[in-house]
Coordinates of C-alpha atoms and ligand atoms in Angstrom, one line a residue:
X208 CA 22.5 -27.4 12.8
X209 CA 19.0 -25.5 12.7
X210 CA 19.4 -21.4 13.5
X211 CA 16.8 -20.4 15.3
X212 CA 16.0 -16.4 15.7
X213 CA 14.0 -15.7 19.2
X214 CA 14.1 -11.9 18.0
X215 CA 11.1 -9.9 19.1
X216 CA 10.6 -8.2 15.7
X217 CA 11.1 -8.3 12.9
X218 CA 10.6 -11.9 13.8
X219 CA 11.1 -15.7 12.1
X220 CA 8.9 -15.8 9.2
X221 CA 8.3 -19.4 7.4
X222 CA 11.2 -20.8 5.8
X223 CA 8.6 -22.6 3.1
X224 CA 7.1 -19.0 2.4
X225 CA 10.3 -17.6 1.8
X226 CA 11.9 -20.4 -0.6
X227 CA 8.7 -19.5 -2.5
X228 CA 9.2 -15.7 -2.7
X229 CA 12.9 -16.4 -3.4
X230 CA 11.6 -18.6 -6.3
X231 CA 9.0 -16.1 -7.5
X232 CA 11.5 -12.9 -7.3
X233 CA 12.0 -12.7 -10.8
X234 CA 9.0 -13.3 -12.5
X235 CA 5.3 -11.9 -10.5
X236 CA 3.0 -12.7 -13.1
X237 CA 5.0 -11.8 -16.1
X238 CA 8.4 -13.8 -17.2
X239 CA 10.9 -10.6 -16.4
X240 CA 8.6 -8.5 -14.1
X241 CA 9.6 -8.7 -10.3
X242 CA 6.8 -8.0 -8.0
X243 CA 9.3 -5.5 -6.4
X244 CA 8.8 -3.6 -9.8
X245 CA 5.1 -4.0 -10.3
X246 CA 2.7 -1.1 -10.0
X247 CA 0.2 -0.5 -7.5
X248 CA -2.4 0.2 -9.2
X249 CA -2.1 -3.1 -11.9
X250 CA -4.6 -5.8 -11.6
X251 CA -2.1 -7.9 -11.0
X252 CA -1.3 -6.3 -7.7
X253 CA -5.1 -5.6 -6.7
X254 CA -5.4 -9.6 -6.4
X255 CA -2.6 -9.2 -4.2
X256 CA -4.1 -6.7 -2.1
X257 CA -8.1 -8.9 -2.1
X258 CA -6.5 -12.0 -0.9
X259 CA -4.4 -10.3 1.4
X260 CA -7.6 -8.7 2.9
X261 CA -9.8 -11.4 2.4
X262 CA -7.0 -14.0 3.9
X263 CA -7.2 -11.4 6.9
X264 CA -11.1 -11.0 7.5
X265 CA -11.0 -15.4 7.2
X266 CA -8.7 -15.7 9.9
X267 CA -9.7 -12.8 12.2
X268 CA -13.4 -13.3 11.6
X269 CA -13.5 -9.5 10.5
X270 CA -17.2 -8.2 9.4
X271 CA -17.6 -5.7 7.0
X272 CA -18.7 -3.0 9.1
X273 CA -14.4 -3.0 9.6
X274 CA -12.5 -1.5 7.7
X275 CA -8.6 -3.2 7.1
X276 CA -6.5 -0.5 6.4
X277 CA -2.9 -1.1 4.9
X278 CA -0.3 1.6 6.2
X279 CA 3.1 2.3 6.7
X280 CA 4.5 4.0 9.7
X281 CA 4.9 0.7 12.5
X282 CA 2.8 0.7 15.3
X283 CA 4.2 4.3 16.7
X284 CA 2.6 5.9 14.0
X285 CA -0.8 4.5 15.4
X286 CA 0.2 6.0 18.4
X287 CA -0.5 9.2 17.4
X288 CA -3.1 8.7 14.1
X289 CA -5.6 7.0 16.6
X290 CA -6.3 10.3 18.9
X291 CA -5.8 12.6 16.0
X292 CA -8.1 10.7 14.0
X293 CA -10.6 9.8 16.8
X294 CA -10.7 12.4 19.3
X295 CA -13.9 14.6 20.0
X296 CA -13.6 15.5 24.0
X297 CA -10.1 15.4 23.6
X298 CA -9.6 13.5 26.9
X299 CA -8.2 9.8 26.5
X300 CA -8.2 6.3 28.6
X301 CA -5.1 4.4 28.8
X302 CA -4.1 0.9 30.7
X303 CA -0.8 1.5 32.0
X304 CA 1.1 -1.7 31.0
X305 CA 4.4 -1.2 30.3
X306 CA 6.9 0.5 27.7
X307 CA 4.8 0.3 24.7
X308 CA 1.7 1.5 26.2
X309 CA 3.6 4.4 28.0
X310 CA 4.7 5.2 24.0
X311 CA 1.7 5.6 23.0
X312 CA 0.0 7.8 25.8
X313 CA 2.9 9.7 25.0
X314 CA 2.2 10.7 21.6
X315 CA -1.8 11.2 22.5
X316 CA -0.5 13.9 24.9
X317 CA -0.2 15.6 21.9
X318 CA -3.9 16.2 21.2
X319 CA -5.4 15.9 24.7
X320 CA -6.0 14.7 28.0
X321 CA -4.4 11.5 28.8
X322 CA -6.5 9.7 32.1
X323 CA -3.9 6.4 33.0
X324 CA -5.5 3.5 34.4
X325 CA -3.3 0.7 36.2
X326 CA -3.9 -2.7 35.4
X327 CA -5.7 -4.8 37.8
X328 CA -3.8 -8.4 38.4
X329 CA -6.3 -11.2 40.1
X330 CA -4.7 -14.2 42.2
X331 CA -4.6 -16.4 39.7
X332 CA -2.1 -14.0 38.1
X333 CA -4.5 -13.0 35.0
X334 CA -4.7 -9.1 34.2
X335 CA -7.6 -7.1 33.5
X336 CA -8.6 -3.6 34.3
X337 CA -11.4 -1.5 35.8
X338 CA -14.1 -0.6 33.1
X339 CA -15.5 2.1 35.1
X340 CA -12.9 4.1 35.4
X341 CA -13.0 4.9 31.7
X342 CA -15.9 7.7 31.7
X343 CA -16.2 10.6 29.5
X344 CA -13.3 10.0 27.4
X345 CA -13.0 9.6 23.4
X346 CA -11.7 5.9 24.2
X347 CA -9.9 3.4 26.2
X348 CA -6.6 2.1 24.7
X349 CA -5.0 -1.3 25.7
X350 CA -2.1 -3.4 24.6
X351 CA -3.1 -6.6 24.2
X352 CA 0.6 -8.3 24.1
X353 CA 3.4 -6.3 26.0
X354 CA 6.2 -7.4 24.0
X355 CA 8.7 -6.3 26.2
X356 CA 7.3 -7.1 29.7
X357 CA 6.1 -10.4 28.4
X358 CA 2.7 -9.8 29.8
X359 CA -0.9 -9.8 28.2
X360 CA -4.9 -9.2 29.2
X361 CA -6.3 -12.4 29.9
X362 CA -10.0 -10.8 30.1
X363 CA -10.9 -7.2 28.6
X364 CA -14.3 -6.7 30.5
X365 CA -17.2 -4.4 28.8
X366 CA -16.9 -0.6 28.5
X367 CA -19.0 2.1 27.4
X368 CA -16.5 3.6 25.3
X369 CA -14.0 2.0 22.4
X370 CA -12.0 -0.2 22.8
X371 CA -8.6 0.5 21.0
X372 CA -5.7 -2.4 21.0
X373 CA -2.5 -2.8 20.0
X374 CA -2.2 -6.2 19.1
X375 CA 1.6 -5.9 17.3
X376 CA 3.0 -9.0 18.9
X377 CA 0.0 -11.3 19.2
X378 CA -2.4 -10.8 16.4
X379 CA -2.5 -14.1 14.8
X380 CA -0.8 -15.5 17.4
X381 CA -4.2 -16.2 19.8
X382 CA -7.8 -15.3 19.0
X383 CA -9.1 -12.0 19.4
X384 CA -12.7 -11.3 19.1
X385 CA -12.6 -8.3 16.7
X386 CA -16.0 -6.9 17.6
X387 CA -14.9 -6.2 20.8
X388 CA -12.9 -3.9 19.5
X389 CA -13.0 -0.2 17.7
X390 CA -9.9 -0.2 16.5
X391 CA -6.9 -3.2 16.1
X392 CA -3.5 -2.1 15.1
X393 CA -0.3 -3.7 14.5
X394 CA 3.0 -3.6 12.8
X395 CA 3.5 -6.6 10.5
X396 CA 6.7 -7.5 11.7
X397 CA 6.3 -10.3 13.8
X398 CA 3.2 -12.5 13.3
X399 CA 2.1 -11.1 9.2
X400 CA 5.0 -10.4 7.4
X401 CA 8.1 -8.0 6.7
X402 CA 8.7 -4.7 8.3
X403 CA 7.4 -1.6 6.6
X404 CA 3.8 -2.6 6.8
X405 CA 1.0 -2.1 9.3
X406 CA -2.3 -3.0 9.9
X407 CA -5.5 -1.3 11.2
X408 CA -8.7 -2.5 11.9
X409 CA -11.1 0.1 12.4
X410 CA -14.9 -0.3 12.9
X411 CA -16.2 2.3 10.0
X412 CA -18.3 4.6 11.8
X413 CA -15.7 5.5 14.2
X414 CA -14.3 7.3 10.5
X415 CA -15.1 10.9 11.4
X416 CA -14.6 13.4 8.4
X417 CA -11.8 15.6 10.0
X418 CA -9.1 18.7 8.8
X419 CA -6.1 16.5 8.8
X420 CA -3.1 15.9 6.9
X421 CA -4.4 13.5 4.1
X422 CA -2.4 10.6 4.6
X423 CA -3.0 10.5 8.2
X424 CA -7.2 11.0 8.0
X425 CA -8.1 7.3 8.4
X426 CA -11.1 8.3 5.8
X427 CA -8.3 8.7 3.0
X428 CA -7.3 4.5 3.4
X429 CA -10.7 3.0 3.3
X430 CA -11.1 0.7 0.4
X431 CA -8.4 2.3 -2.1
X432 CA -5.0 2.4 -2.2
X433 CA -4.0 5.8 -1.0
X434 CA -0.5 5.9 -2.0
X435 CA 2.1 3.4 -3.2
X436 CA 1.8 1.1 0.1
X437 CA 4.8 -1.1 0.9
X438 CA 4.1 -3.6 -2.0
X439 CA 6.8 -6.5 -1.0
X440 CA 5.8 -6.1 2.4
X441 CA 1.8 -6.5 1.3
X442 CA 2.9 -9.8 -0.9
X443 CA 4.8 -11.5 1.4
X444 CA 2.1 -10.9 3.8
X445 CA -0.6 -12.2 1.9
X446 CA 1.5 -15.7 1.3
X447 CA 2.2 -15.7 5.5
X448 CA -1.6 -15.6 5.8
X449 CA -1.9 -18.3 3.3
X450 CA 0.6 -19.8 5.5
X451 CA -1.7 -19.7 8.3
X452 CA -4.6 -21.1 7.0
X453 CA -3.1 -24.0 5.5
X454 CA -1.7 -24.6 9.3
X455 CA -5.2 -24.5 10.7
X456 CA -5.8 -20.8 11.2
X457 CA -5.3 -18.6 14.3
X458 CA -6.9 -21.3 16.5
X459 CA -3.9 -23.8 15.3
X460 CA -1.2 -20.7 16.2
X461 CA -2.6 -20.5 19.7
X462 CA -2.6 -23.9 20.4
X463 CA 1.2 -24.2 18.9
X464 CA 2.1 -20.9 20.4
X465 CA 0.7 -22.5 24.1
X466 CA 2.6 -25.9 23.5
X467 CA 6.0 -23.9 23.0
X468 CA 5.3 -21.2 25.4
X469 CA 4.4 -23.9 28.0
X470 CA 7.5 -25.9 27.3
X471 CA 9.4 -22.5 28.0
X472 CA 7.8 -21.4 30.9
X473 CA 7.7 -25.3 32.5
X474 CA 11.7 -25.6 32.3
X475 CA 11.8 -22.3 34.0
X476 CA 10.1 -23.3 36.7
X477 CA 11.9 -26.0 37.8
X478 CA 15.2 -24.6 37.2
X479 CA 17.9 -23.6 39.6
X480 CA 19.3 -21.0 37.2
X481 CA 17.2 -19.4 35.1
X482 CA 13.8 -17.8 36.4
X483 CA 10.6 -16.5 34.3
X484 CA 10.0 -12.4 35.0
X485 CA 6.7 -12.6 34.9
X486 CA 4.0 -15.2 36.9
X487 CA 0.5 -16.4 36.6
X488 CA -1.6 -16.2 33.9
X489 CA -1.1 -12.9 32.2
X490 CA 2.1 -14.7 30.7
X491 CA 2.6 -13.7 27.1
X492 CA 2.6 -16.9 24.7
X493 CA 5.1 -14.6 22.5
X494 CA 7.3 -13.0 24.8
X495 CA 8.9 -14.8 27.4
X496 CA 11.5 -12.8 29.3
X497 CA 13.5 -14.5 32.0
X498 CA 17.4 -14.3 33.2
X499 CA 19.9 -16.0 35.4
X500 CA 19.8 -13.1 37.9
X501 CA 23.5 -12.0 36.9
X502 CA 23.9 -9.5 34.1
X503 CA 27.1 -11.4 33.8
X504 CA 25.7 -14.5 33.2
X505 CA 22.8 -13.2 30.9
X506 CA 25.5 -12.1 28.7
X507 CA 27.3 -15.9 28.8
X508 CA 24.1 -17.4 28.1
X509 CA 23.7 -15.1 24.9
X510 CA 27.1 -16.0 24.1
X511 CA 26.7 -19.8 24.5
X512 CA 23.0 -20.0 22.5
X513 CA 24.7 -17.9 19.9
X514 CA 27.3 -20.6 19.9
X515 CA 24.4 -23.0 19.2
X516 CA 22.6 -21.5 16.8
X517 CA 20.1 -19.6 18.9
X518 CA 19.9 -15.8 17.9
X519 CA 18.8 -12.5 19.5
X520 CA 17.9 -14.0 22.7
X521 CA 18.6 -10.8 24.6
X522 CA 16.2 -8.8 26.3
X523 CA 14.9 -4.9 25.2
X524 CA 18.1 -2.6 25.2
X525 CA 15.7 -0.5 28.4
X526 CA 15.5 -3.4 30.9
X527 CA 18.3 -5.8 29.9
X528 CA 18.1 -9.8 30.4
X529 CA 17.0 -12.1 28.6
X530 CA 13.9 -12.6 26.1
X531 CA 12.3 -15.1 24.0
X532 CA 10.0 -14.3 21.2
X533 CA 8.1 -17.5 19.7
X534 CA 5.6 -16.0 17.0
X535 CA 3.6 -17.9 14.5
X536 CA 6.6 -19.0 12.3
X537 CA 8.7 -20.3 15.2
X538 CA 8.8 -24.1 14.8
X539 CA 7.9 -25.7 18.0
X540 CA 11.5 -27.6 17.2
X541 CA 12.7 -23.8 17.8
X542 CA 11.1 -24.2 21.7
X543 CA 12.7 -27.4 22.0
X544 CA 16.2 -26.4 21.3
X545 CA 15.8 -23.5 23.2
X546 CA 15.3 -25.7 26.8
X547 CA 18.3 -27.7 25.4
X548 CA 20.3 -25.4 25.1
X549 CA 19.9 -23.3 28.9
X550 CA 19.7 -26.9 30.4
X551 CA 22.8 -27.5 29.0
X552 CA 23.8 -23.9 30.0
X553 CA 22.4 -24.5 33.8
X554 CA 24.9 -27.9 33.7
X555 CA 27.8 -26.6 33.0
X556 CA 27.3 -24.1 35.2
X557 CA 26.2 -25.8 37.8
X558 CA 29.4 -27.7 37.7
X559 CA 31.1 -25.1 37.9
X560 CA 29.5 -23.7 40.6
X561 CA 30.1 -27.1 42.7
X562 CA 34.0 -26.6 41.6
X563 CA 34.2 -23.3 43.5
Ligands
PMP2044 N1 3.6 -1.8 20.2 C1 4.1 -3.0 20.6 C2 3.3 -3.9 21.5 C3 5.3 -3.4 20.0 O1 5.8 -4.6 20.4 C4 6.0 -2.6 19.1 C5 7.3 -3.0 18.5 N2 8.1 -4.0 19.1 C6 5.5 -1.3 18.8 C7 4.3 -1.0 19.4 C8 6.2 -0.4 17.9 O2 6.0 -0.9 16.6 P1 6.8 -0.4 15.3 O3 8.2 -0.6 15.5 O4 6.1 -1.1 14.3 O5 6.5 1.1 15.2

């Protein structure tokens, strides 16, 4: 029996990928030397860290007026780099979407003025928000993906100031058209890699020169390695990508990502127990959460997928249910199962439910 993990993050990374790390632990590039014990700063490493970035700017179609920056801190630490790092007026735009989002207007408090704009949702469900409401401010911050709600922006109109995104639970798992965007950030642990290693994608002349702690100055990361960055993080990473282009590339992910998302969504439709949370077209093709309706019953379900092989299927510890993450590496076998597994669920309890 296949074990499937529908954890939100870290999440499933490819099985083929790891047997090759496992097989590679011991000897990097000499017989003896792990890459866990290389340096940094060997050449060995720096091809590591070239076809990592140049694996990146393939996939994401990344110019090279961007920067790709290489950091450590997750996603929250972006939270708080990106207003210290960018701020001018002091006053800062943000797209109310959910839990995530609310983090990181949180931590921009800290240096300014935080104006909070509420998503606008059209009838065919699709979210969006209103561009003009983001005037006079150092930039306007979106999450692309809201892991948690299991919601995302299906259009991100025009505005006059930049555009900042937190793409940690869909980059590489649809398209994004980078030069939309000022700044991309995202923590590896779902779609790229391990934990321990983010990502940051930052149009260069948004770099100001500013009096900041070094390692949090943007300016310091820019085509060097700073410090010692998370170097099994960075490796594995840079074989995902390779992963991902032998599949076909981001385009390929989407397409997978919509088949299994769809096959998710479609059972939830039509069945008697279990219901999506979320409707329409701002459905997130990586986060699906749903539930029977019963906290009880959530709880069962976990119990009998767990049973099955089906891990981590339960929503985030501050809303509860139920919640299904299919990233890249989540085989669309892994979708498949899943419906399986809650029709067989909704059957037995549906007989039971006639015995009462
Ligand atoms: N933003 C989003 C959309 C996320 O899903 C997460 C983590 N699940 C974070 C930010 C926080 O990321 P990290 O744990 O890497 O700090």
């Amino acid at each position: 029996m296949s074990t499937y993990t529908y954890s939100a993050g870290p999440g499933m990374l490819p099985k083929e990928v790891m047997q090759e790390i496992q097989q590679h632990l011991l000897t990097f590039e000499y017989e003896g030397v792990s890459i866990i014990e290389t340096s940094h700063r060997s050449d060995s490493f720096q091809q590591v860290v070239d076809s990592l970035e140049a694996r990146l700017r393939r996939l994401m179609h990344i110019p090279e007026n961007y920067a790709v920056l290489w950091l450590q801190g997750g996603a929250t630490l972006q939270f708080s780099m990106i207003p210290m790092n960018l701020r001018n007026r002091n006053r800062f735009a943000y797209v109310d979407t959910g839990i995530w989002s609310k983090k990181a207007m949180e931590d921009a408090r800290h240096f300014g003025q935080v104006e909070v704009i509420h998503p606008l949702i059209d009838e065919a469900g699709g979210m969006s928000f209103e561009p003009k409401l983001a005037q006079d401010v150092d930039y306007l911050h979106v999450t692309l993906n809201n892991t948690i709600e299991g919601t995302r922006f299906t259009t991100i109109p025009e505005t006059d100031v930049p555009l900042i995104a937190d793409a940690s639970s869909n980059i590489l798992a649809e398209q994004i058209d980078v030069e939309r965007f000022g700044v991309i950030y995202a923590g590896a642990q779902k779609n790229i890699g391990p934990a321990g290693l983010t990502v940051v994608i930052i149009r260069r002349d948004l770099i100001q020169s500013m009096e900041l702690p070094s390692y949090l100055h943007y300016g310091s990361h820019v085509d060097t390695l700073f410090n010692t960055p998370s170097t099994f993080s960075m490796y594995t990473a840079e074989r995902v990508l390779k992963w991902v282009e032998d599949q076909g590339g981001v385009e390929a992910m989407e397409r997978m990502n919509r088949e299994k998302s769809d096959a998710v969504y479609s059972f939830l439709e039509h069945s008697n127990l279990f219901s999506s949370l979320v409707s329409g077209e701002r459905r997130s093709l990586t986060n699906i959460p749903f539930t029977t309706g019963d906290r009880n019953r959530d709880k069962g379900f976990q119990q009998f997928a767990l049973e099955r092989g089906l891990l981590e299927l339960g929503g985030h510890r501050s809303v509860g249910g139920l919640r299904a993450s299919l990233y890249n590496a989540m085989p669309k076998e892994g979708a498949v199962r899943l419906v399986d597994v809650m029709r067989a669920f909704e059957e037995e309890n549906h007989v039971s439910h006639q015995n009462i």
